[in-house]
PDB file of C-alpha atoms (C1' of nucleotides) in Angstrom:
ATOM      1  CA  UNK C   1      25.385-156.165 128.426  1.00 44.00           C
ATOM      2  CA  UNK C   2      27.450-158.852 126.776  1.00 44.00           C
ATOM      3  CA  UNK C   3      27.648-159.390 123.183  1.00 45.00           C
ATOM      4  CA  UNK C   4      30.012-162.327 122.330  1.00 42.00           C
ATOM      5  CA  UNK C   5      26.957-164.590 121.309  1.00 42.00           C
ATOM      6  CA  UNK C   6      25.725-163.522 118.364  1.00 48.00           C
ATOM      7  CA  UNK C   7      27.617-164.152 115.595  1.00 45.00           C
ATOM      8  CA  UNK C   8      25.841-163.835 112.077  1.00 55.00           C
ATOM      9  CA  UNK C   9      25.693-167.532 110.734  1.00 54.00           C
ATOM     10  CA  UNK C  10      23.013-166.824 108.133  1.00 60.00           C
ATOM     11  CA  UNK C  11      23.460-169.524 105.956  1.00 53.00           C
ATOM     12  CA  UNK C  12      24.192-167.983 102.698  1.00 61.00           C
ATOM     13  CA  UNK C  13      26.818-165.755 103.428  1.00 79.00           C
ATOM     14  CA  UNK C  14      28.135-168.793 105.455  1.00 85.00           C
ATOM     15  CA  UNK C  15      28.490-170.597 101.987  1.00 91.00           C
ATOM     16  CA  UNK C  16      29.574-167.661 100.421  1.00 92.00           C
ATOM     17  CA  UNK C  17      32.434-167.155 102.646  1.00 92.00           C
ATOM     18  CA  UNK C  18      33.543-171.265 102.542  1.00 94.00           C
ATOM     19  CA  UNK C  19      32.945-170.975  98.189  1.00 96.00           C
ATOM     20  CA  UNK C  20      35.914-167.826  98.749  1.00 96.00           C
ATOM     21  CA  UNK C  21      37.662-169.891 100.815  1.00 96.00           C
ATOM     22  CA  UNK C  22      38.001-172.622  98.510  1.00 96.00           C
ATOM     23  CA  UNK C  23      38.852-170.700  95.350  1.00 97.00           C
ATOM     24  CA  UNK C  24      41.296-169.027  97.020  1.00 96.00           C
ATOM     25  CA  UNK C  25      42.613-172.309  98.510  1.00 95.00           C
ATOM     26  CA  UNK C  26      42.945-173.921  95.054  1.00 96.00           C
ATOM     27  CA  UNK C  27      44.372-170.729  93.428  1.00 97.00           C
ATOM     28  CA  UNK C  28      46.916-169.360  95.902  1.00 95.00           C
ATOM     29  CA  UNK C  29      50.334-168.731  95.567  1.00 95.00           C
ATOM     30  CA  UNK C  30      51.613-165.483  93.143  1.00 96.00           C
ATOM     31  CA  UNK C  31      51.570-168.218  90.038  1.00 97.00           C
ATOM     32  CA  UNK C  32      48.290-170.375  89.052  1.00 98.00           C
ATOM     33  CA  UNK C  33      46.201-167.354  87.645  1.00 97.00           C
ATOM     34  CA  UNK C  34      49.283-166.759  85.169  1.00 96.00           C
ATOM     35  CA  UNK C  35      49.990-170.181  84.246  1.00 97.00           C
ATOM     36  CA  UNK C  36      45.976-170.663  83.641  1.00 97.00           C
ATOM     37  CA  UNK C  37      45.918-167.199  81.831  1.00 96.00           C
ATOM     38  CA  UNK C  38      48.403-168.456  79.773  1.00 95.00           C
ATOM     39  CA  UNK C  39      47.004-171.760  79.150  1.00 96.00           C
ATOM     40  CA  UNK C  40      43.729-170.988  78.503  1.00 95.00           C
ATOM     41  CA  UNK C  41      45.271-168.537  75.416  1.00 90.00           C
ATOM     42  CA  UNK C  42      48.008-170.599  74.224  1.00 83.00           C
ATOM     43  CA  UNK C  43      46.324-174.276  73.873  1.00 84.00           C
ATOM     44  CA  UNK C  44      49.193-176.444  74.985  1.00 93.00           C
ATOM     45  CA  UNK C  45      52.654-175.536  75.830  1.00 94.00           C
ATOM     46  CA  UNK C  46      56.015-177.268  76.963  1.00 95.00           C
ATOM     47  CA  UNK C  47      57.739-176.700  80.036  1.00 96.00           C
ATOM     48  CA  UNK C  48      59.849-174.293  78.543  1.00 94.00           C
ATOM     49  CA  UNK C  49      57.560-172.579  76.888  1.00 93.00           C
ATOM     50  CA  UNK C  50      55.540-171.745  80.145  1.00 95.00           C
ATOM     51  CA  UNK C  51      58.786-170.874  82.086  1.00 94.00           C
ATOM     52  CA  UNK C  52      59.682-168.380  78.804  1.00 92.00           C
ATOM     53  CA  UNK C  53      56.062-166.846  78.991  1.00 92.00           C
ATOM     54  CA  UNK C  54      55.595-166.583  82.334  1.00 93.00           C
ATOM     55  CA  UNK C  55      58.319-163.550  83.390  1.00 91.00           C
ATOM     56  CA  UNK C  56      59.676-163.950  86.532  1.00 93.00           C
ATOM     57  CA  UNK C  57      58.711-167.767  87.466  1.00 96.00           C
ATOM     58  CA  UNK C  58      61.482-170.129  88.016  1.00 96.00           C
ATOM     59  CA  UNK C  59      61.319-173.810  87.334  1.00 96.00           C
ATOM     60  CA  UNK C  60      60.838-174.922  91.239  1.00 97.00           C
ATOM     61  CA  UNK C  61      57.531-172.707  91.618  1.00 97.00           C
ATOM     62  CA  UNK C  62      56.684-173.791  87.676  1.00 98.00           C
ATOM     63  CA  UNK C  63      56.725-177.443  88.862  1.00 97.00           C
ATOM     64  CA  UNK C  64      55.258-177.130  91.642  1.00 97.00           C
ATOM     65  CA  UNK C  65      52.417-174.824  90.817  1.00 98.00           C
ATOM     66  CA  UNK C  66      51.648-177.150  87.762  1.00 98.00           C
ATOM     67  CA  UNK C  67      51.881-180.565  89.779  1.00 97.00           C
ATOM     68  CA  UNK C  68      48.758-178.624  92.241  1.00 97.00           C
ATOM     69  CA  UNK C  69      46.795-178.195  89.383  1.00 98.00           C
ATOM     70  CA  UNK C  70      47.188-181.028  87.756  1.00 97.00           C
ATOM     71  CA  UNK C  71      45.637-182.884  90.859  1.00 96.00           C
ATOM     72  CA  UNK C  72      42.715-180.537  90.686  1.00 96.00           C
ATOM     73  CA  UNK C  73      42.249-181.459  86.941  1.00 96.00           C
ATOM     74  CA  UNK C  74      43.028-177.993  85.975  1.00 98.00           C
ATOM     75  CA  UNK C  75      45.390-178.776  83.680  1.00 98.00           C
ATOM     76  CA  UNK C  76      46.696-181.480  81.758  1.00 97.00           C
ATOM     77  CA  UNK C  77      50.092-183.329  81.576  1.00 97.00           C
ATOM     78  CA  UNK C  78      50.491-185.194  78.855  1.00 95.00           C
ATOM     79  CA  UNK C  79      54.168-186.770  78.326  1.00 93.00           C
ATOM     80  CA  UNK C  80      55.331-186.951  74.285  1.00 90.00           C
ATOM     81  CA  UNK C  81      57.617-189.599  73.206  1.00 85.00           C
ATOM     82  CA  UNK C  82      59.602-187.311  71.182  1.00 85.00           C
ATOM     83  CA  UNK C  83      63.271-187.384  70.670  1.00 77.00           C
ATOM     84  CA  UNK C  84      64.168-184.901  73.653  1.00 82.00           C
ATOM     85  CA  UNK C  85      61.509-185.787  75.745  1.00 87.00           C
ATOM     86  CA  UNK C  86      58.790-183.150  75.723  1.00 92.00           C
ATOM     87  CA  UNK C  87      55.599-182.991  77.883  1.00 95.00           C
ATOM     88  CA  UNK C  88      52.706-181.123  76.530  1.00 96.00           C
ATOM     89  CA  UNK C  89      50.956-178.845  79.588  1.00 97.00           C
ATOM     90  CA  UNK C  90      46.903-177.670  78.773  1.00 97.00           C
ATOM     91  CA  UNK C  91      43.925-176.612  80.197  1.00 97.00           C
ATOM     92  CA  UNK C  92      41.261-178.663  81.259  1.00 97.00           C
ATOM     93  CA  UNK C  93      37.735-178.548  80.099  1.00 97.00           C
ATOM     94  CA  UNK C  94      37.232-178.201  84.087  1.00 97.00           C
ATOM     95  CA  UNK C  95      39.815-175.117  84.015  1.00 97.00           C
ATOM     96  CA  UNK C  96      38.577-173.376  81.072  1.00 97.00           C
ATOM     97  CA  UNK C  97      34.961-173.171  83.491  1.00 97.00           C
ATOM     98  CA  UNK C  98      37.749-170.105  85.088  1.00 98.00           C
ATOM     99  CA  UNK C  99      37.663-168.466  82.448  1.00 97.00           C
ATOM    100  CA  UNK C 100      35.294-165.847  83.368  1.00 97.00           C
ATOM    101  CA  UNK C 101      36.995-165.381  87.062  1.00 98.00           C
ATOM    102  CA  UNK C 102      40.418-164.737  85.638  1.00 97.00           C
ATOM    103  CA  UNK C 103      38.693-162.284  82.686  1.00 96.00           C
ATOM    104  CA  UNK C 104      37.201-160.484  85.224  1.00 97.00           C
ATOM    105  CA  UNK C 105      40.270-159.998  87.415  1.00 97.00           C
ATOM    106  CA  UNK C 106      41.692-159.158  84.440  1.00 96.00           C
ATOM    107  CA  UNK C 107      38.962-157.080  83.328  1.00 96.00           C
ATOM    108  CA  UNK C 108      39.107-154.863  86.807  1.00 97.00           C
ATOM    109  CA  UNK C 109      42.957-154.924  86.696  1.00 96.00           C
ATOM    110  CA  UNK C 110      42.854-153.011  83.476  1.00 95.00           C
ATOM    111  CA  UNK C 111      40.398-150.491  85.001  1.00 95.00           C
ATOM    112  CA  UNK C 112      42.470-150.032  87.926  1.00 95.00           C
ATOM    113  CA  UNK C 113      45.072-149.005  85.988  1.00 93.00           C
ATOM    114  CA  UNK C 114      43.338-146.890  83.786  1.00 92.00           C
ATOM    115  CA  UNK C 115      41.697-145.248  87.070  1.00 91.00           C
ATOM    116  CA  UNK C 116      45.224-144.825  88.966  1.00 87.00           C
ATOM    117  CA  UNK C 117      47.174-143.198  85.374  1.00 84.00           C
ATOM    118  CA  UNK C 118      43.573-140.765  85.305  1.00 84.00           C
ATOM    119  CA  UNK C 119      44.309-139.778  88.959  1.00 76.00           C
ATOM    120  CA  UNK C 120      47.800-139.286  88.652  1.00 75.00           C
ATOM    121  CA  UNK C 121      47.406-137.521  85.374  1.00 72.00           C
ATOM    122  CA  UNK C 122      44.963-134.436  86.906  1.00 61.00           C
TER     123      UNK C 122
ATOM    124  CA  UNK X   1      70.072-174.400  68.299  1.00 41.00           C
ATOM    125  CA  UNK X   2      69.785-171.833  70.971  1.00 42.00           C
ATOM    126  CA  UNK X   3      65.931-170.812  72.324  1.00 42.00           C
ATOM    127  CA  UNK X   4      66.264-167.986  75.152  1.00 40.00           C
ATOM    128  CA  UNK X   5      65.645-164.829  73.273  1.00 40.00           C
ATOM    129  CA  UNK X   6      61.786-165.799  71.401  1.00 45.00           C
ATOM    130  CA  UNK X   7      59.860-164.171  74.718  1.00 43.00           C
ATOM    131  CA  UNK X   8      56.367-163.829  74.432  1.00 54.00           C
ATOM    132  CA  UNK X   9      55.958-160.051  74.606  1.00 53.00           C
ATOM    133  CA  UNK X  10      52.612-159.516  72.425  1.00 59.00           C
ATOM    134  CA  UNK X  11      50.728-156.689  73.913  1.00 53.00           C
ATOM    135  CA  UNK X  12      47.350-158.442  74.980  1.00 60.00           C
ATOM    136  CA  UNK X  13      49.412-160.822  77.224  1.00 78.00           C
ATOM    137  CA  UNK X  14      51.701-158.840  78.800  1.00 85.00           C
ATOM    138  CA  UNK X  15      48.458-156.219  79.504  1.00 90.00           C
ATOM    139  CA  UNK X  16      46.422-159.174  80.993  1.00 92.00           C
ATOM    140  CA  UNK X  17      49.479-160.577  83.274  1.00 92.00           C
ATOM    141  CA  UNK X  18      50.027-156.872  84.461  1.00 93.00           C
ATOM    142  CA  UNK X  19      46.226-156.840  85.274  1.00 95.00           C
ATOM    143  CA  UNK X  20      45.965-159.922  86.617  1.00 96.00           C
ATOM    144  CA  UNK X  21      49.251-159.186  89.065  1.00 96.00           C
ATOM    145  CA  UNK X  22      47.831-155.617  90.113  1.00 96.00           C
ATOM    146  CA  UNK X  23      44.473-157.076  91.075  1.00 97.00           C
ATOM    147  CA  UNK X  24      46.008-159.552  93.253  1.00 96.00           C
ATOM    148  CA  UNK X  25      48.562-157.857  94.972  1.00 95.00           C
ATOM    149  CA  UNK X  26      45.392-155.306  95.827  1.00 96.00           C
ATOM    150  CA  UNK X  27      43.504-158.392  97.010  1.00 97.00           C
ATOM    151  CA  UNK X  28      46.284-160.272  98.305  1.00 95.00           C
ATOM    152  CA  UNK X  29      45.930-162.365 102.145  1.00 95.00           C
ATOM    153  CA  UNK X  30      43.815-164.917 103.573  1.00 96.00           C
ATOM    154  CA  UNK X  31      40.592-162.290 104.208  1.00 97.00           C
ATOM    155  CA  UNK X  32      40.068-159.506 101.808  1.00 97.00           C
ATOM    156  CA  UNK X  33      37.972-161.234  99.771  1.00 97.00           C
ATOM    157  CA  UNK X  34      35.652-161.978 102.839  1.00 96.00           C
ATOM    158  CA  UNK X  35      35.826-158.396 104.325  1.00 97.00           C
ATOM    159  CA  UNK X  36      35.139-156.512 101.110  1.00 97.00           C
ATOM    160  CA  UNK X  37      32.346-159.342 100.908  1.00 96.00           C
ATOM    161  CA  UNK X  38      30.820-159.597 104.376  1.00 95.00           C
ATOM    162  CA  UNK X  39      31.047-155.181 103.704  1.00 96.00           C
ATOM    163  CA  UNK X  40      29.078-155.621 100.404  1.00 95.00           C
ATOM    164  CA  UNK X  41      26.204-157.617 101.476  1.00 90.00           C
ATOM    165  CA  UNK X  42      26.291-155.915 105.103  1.00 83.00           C
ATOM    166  CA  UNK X  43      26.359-151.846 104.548  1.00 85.00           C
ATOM    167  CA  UNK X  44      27.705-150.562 107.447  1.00 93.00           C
ATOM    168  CA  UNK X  45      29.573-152.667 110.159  1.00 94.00           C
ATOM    169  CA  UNK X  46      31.736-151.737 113.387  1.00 95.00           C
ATOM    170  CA  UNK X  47      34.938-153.275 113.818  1.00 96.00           C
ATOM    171  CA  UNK X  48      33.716-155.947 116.459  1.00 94.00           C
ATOM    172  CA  UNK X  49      30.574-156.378 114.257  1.00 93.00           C
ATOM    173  CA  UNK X  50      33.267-157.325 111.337  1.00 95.00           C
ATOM    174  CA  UNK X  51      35.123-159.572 113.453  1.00 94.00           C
ATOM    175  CA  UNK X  52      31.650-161.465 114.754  1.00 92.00           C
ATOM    176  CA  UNK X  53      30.835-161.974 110.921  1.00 92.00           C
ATOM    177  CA  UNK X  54      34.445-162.600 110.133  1.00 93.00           C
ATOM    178  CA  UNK X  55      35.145-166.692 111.211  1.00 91.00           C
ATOM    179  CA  UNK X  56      38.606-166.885 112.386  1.00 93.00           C
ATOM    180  CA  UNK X  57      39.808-163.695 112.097  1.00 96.00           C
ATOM    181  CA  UNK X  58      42.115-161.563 114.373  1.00 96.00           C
ATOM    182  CA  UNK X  59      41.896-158.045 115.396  1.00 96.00           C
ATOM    183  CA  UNK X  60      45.804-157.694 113.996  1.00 97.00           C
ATOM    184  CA  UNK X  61      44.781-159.055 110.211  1.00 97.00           C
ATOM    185  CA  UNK X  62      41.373-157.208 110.105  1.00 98.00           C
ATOM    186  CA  UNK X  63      42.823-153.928 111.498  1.00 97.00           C
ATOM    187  CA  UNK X  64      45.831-154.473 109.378  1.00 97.00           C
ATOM    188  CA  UNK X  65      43.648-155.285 106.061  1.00 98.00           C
ATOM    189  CA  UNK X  66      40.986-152.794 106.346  1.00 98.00           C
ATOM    190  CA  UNK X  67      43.786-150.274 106.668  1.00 97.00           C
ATOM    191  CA  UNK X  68      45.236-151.620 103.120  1.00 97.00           C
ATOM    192  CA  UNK X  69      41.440-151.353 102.074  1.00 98.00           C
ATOM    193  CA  UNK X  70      40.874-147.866 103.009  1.00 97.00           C
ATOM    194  CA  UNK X  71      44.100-146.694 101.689  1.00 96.00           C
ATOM    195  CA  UNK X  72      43.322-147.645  98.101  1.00 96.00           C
ATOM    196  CA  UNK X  73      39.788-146.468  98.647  1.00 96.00           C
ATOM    197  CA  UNK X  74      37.582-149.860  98.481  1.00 97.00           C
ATOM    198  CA  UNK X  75      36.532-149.261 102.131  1.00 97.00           C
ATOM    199  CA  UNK X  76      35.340-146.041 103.508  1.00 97.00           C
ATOM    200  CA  UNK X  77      36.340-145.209 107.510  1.00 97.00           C
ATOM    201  CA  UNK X  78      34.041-143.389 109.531  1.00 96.00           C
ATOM    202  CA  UNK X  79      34.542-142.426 112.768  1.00 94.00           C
ATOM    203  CA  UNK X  80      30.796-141.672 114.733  1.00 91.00           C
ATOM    204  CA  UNK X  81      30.621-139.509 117.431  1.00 85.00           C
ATOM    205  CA  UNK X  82      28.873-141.882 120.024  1.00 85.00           C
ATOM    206  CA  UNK X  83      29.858-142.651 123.945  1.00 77.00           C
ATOM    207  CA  UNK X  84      31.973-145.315 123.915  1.00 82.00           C
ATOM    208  CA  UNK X  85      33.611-144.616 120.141  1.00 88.00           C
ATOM    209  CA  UNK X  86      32.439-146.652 117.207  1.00 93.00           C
ATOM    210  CA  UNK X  87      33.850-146.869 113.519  1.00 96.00           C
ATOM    211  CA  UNK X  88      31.641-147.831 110.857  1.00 96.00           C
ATOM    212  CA  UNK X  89      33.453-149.306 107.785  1.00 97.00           C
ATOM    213  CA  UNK X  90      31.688-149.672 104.666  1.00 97.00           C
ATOM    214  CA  UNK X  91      32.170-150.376 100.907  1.00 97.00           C
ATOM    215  CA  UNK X  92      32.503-147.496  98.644  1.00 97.00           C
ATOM    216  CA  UNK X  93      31.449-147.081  95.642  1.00 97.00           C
ATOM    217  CA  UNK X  94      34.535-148.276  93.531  1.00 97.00           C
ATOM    218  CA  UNK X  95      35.135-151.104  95.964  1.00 97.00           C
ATOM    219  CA  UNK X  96      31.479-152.306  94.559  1.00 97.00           C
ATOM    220  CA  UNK X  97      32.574-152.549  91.398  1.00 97.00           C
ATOM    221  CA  UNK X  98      34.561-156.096  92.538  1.00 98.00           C
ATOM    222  CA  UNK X  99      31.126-157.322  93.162  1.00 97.00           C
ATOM    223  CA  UNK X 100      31.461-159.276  90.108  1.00 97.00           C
ATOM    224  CA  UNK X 101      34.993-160.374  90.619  1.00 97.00           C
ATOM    225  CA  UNK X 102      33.879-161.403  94.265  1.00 97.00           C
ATOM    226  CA  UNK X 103      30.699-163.232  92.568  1.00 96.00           C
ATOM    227  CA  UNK X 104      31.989-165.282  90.410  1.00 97.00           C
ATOM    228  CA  UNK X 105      34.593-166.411  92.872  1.00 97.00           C
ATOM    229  CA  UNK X 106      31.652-167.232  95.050  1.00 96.00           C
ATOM    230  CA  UNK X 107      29.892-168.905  92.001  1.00 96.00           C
ATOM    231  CA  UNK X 108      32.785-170.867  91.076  1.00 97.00           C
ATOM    232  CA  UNK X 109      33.640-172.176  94.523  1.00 96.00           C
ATOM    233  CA  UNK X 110      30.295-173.104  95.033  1.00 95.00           C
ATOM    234  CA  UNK X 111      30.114-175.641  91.797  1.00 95.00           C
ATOM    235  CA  UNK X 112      33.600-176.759  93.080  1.00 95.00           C
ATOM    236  CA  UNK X 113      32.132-177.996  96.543  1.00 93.00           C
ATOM    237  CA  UNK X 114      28.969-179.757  94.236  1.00 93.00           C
ATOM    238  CA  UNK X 115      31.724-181.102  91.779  1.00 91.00           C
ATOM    239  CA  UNK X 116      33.891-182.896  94.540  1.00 88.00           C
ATOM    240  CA  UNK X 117      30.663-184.263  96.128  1.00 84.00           C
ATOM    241  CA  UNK X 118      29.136-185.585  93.124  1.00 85.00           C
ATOM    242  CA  UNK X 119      32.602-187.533  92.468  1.00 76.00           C
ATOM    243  CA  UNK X 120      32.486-188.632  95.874  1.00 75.00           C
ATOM    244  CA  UNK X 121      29.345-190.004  96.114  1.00 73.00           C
ATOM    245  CA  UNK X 122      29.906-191.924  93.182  1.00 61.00           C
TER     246      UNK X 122
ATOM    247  C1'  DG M   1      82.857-186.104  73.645  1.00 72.07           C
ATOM    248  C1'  DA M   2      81.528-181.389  74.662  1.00 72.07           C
ATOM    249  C1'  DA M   3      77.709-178.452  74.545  1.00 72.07           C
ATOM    250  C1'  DA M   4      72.967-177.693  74.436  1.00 72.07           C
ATOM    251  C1'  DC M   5      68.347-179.135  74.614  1.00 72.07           C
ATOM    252  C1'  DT M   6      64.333-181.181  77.314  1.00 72.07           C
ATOM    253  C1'  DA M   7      62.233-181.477  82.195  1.00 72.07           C
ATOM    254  C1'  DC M   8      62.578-181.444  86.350  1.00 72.07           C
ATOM    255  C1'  DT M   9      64.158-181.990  91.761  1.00 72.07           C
ATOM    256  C1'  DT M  10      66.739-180.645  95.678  1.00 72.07           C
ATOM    257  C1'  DT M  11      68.875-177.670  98.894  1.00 72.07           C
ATOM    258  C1'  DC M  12      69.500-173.575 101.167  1.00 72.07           C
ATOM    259  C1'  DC M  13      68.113-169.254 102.446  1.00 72.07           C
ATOM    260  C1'  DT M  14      65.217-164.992 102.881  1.00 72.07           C
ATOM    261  C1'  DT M  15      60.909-162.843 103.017  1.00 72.07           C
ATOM    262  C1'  DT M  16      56.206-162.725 103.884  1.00 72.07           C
ATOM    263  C1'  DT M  17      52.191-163.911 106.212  1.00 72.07           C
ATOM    264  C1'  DA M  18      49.576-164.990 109.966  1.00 72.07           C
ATOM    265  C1'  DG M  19      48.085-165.845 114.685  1.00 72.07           C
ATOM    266  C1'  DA M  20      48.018-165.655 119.770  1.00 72.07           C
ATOM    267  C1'  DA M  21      48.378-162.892 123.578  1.00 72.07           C
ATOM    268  C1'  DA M  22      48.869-158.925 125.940  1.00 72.07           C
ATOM    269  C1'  DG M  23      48.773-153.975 126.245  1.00 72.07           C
ATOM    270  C1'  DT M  24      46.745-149.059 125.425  1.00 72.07           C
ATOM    271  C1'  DG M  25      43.195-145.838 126.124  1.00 72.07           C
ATOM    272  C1'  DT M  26      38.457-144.164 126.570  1.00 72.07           C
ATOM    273  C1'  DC M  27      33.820-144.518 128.264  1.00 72.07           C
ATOM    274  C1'  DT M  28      29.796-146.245 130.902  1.00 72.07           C
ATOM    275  C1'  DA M  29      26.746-149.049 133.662  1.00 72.07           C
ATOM    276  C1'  DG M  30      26.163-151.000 138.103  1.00 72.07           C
TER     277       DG M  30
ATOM    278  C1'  DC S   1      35.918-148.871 141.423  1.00 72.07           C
ATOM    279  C1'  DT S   2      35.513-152.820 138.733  1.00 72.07           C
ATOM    280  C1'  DA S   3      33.950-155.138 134.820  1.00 72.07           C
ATOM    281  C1'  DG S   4      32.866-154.873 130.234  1.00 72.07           C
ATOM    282  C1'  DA S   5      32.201-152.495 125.859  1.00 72.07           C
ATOM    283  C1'  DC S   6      34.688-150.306 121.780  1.00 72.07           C
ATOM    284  C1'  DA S   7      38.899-149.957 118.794  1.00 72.07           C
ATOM    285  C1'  DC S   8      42.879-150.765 118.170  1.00 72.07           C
ATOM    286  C1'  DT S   9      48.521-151.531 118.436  1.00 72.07           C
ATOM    287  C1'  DT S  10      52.500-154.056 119.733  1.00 72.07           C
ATOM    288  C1'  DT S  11      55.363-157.955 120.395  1.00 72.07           C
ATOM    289  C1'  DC S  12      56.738-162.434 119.722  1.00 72.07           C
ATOM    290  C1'  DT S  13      56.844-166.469 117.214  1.00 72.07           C
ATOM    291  C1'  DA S  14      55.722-170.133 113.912  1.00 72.07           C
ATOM    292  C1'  DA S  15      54.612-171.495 109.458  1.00 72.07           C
ATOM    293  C1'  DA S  16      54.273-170.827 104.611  1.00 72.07           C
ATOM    294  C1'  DA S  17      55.816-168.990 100.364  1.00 72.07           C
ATOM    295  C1'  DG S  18      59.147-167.993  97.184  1.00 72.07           C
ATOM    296  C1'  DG S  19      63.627-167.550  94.757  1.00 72.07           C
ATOM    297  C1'  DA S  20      68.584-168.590  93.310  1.00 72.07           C
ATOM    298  C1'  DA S  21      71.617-171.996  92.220  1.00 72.07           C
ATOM    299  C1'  DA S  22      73.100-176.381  91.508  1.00 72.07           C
ATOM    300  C1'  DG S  23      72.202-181.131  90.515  1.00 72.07           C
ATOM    301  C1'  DT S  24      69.960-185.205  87.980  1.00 72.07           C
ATOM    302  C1'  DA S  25      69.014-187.594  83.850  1.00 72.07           C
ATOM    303  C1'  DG S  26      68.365-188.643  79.164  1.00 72.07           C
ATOM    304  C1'  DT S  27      68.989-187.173  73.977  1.00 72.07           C
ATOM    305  C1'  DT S  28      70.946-185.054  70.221  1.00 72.07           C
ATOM    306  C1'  DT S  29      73.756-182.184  67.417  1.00 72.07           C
ATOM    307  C1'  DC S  30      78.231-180.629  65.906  1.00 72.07           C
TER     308       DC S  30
END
DNA sequence: GAAACTACTTTCCTTTTAGAAAGTGTCTAG
DNA sequence: CTAGACACTTTCTAAAAGGAAAGTAGTTTC
């Protein structure tokens, strides 16, 4: 008998699996759950500031990584006229609504850790 | 004045970043998120079943990922004893406990796609 | 006017990730 | 004895991601 037909297309995990898809699409890369992180504790930072907070990011991936959430409205740019030229970087009221996603990952990181030391440890 | 040495190194941040870096690189690729899920609302699935449920995946990625999977023990492998030879993959118990992490990246991608068509219909 | 600060952008290069296609090997129904 | 099912692995290649270093550009401090 064949069996190529049937793939499950029930409609909710069909959503579910698109809703992944699009978090994940809008929070890829190794950087925007750090720079949000960071964001949502700090209020706003400078350029600098993010790239001295963040350890290991360089400025190209900094840039970059803001400029894609910027155009999702998960963060704010704001540019200061200030004697050096500053520009203020913070979260969105839209971006703080990740808060619970990142706390969690954060949240099960933690555990993970905890679990790995406790194995390790016996 | 010279501003390189004031790093951010307060505990709770550095803890969190570390978290937030070992969950990732755990869930890290295109479909691990959507295995682990598809496995937690499906008990038990074969490899074909997996790629059937799976849109768009290849047997290279899903063998390659439920490998990582197994190995840090979020998917159990279970070879049956049947004619032709099956494997039934499943969640196990500490992979469950992403269910939240999984959720509310389901939740949150789900008011994204409402979000972006309320603004569009606009 | 040299050095240092702010905030980037650009270029070049390496690594990683992912996919398509084909191959391996076993078993069974017709 | 061939076609199809299961469960992969291997190879080849293309695309994406990421990092180091240098460059751009304006301001200010010493």
């Amino acid at each position: 008998m064949k069996k190529t037909a049937e793939i499950n297309a029930t409609p909710v995990c069909q959503v579910r699996m698109q809703a992944i898809s699009d978090t994940m699409s809008l929070l890829s890369g190794k950087w925007k759950f750090h720079i949000l992180g960071t964001l949502i504790e700090g209020n706003t930072l400078g350029f600098m500031d993010l790239l001295r907070e963040i350890n290991g990011i360089g400025t190209k991936m900094l840039s970059k990584e803001l400029q894609d959430l910027e155009v999702n409205n998960l963060v704010n740019r704001r540019v200061m006229n200030t004697k050096p030229i500053t520009v203020e970087y913070s979260i969105t009221e839209y971006g703080k609504t990740l808060s619970p996603l990142i706390d969690e990952m954060a949240k099960w990181g933690i555990d993970y850790r905890r679990k790995v030391y406790l194995k390790d440890a016996k």
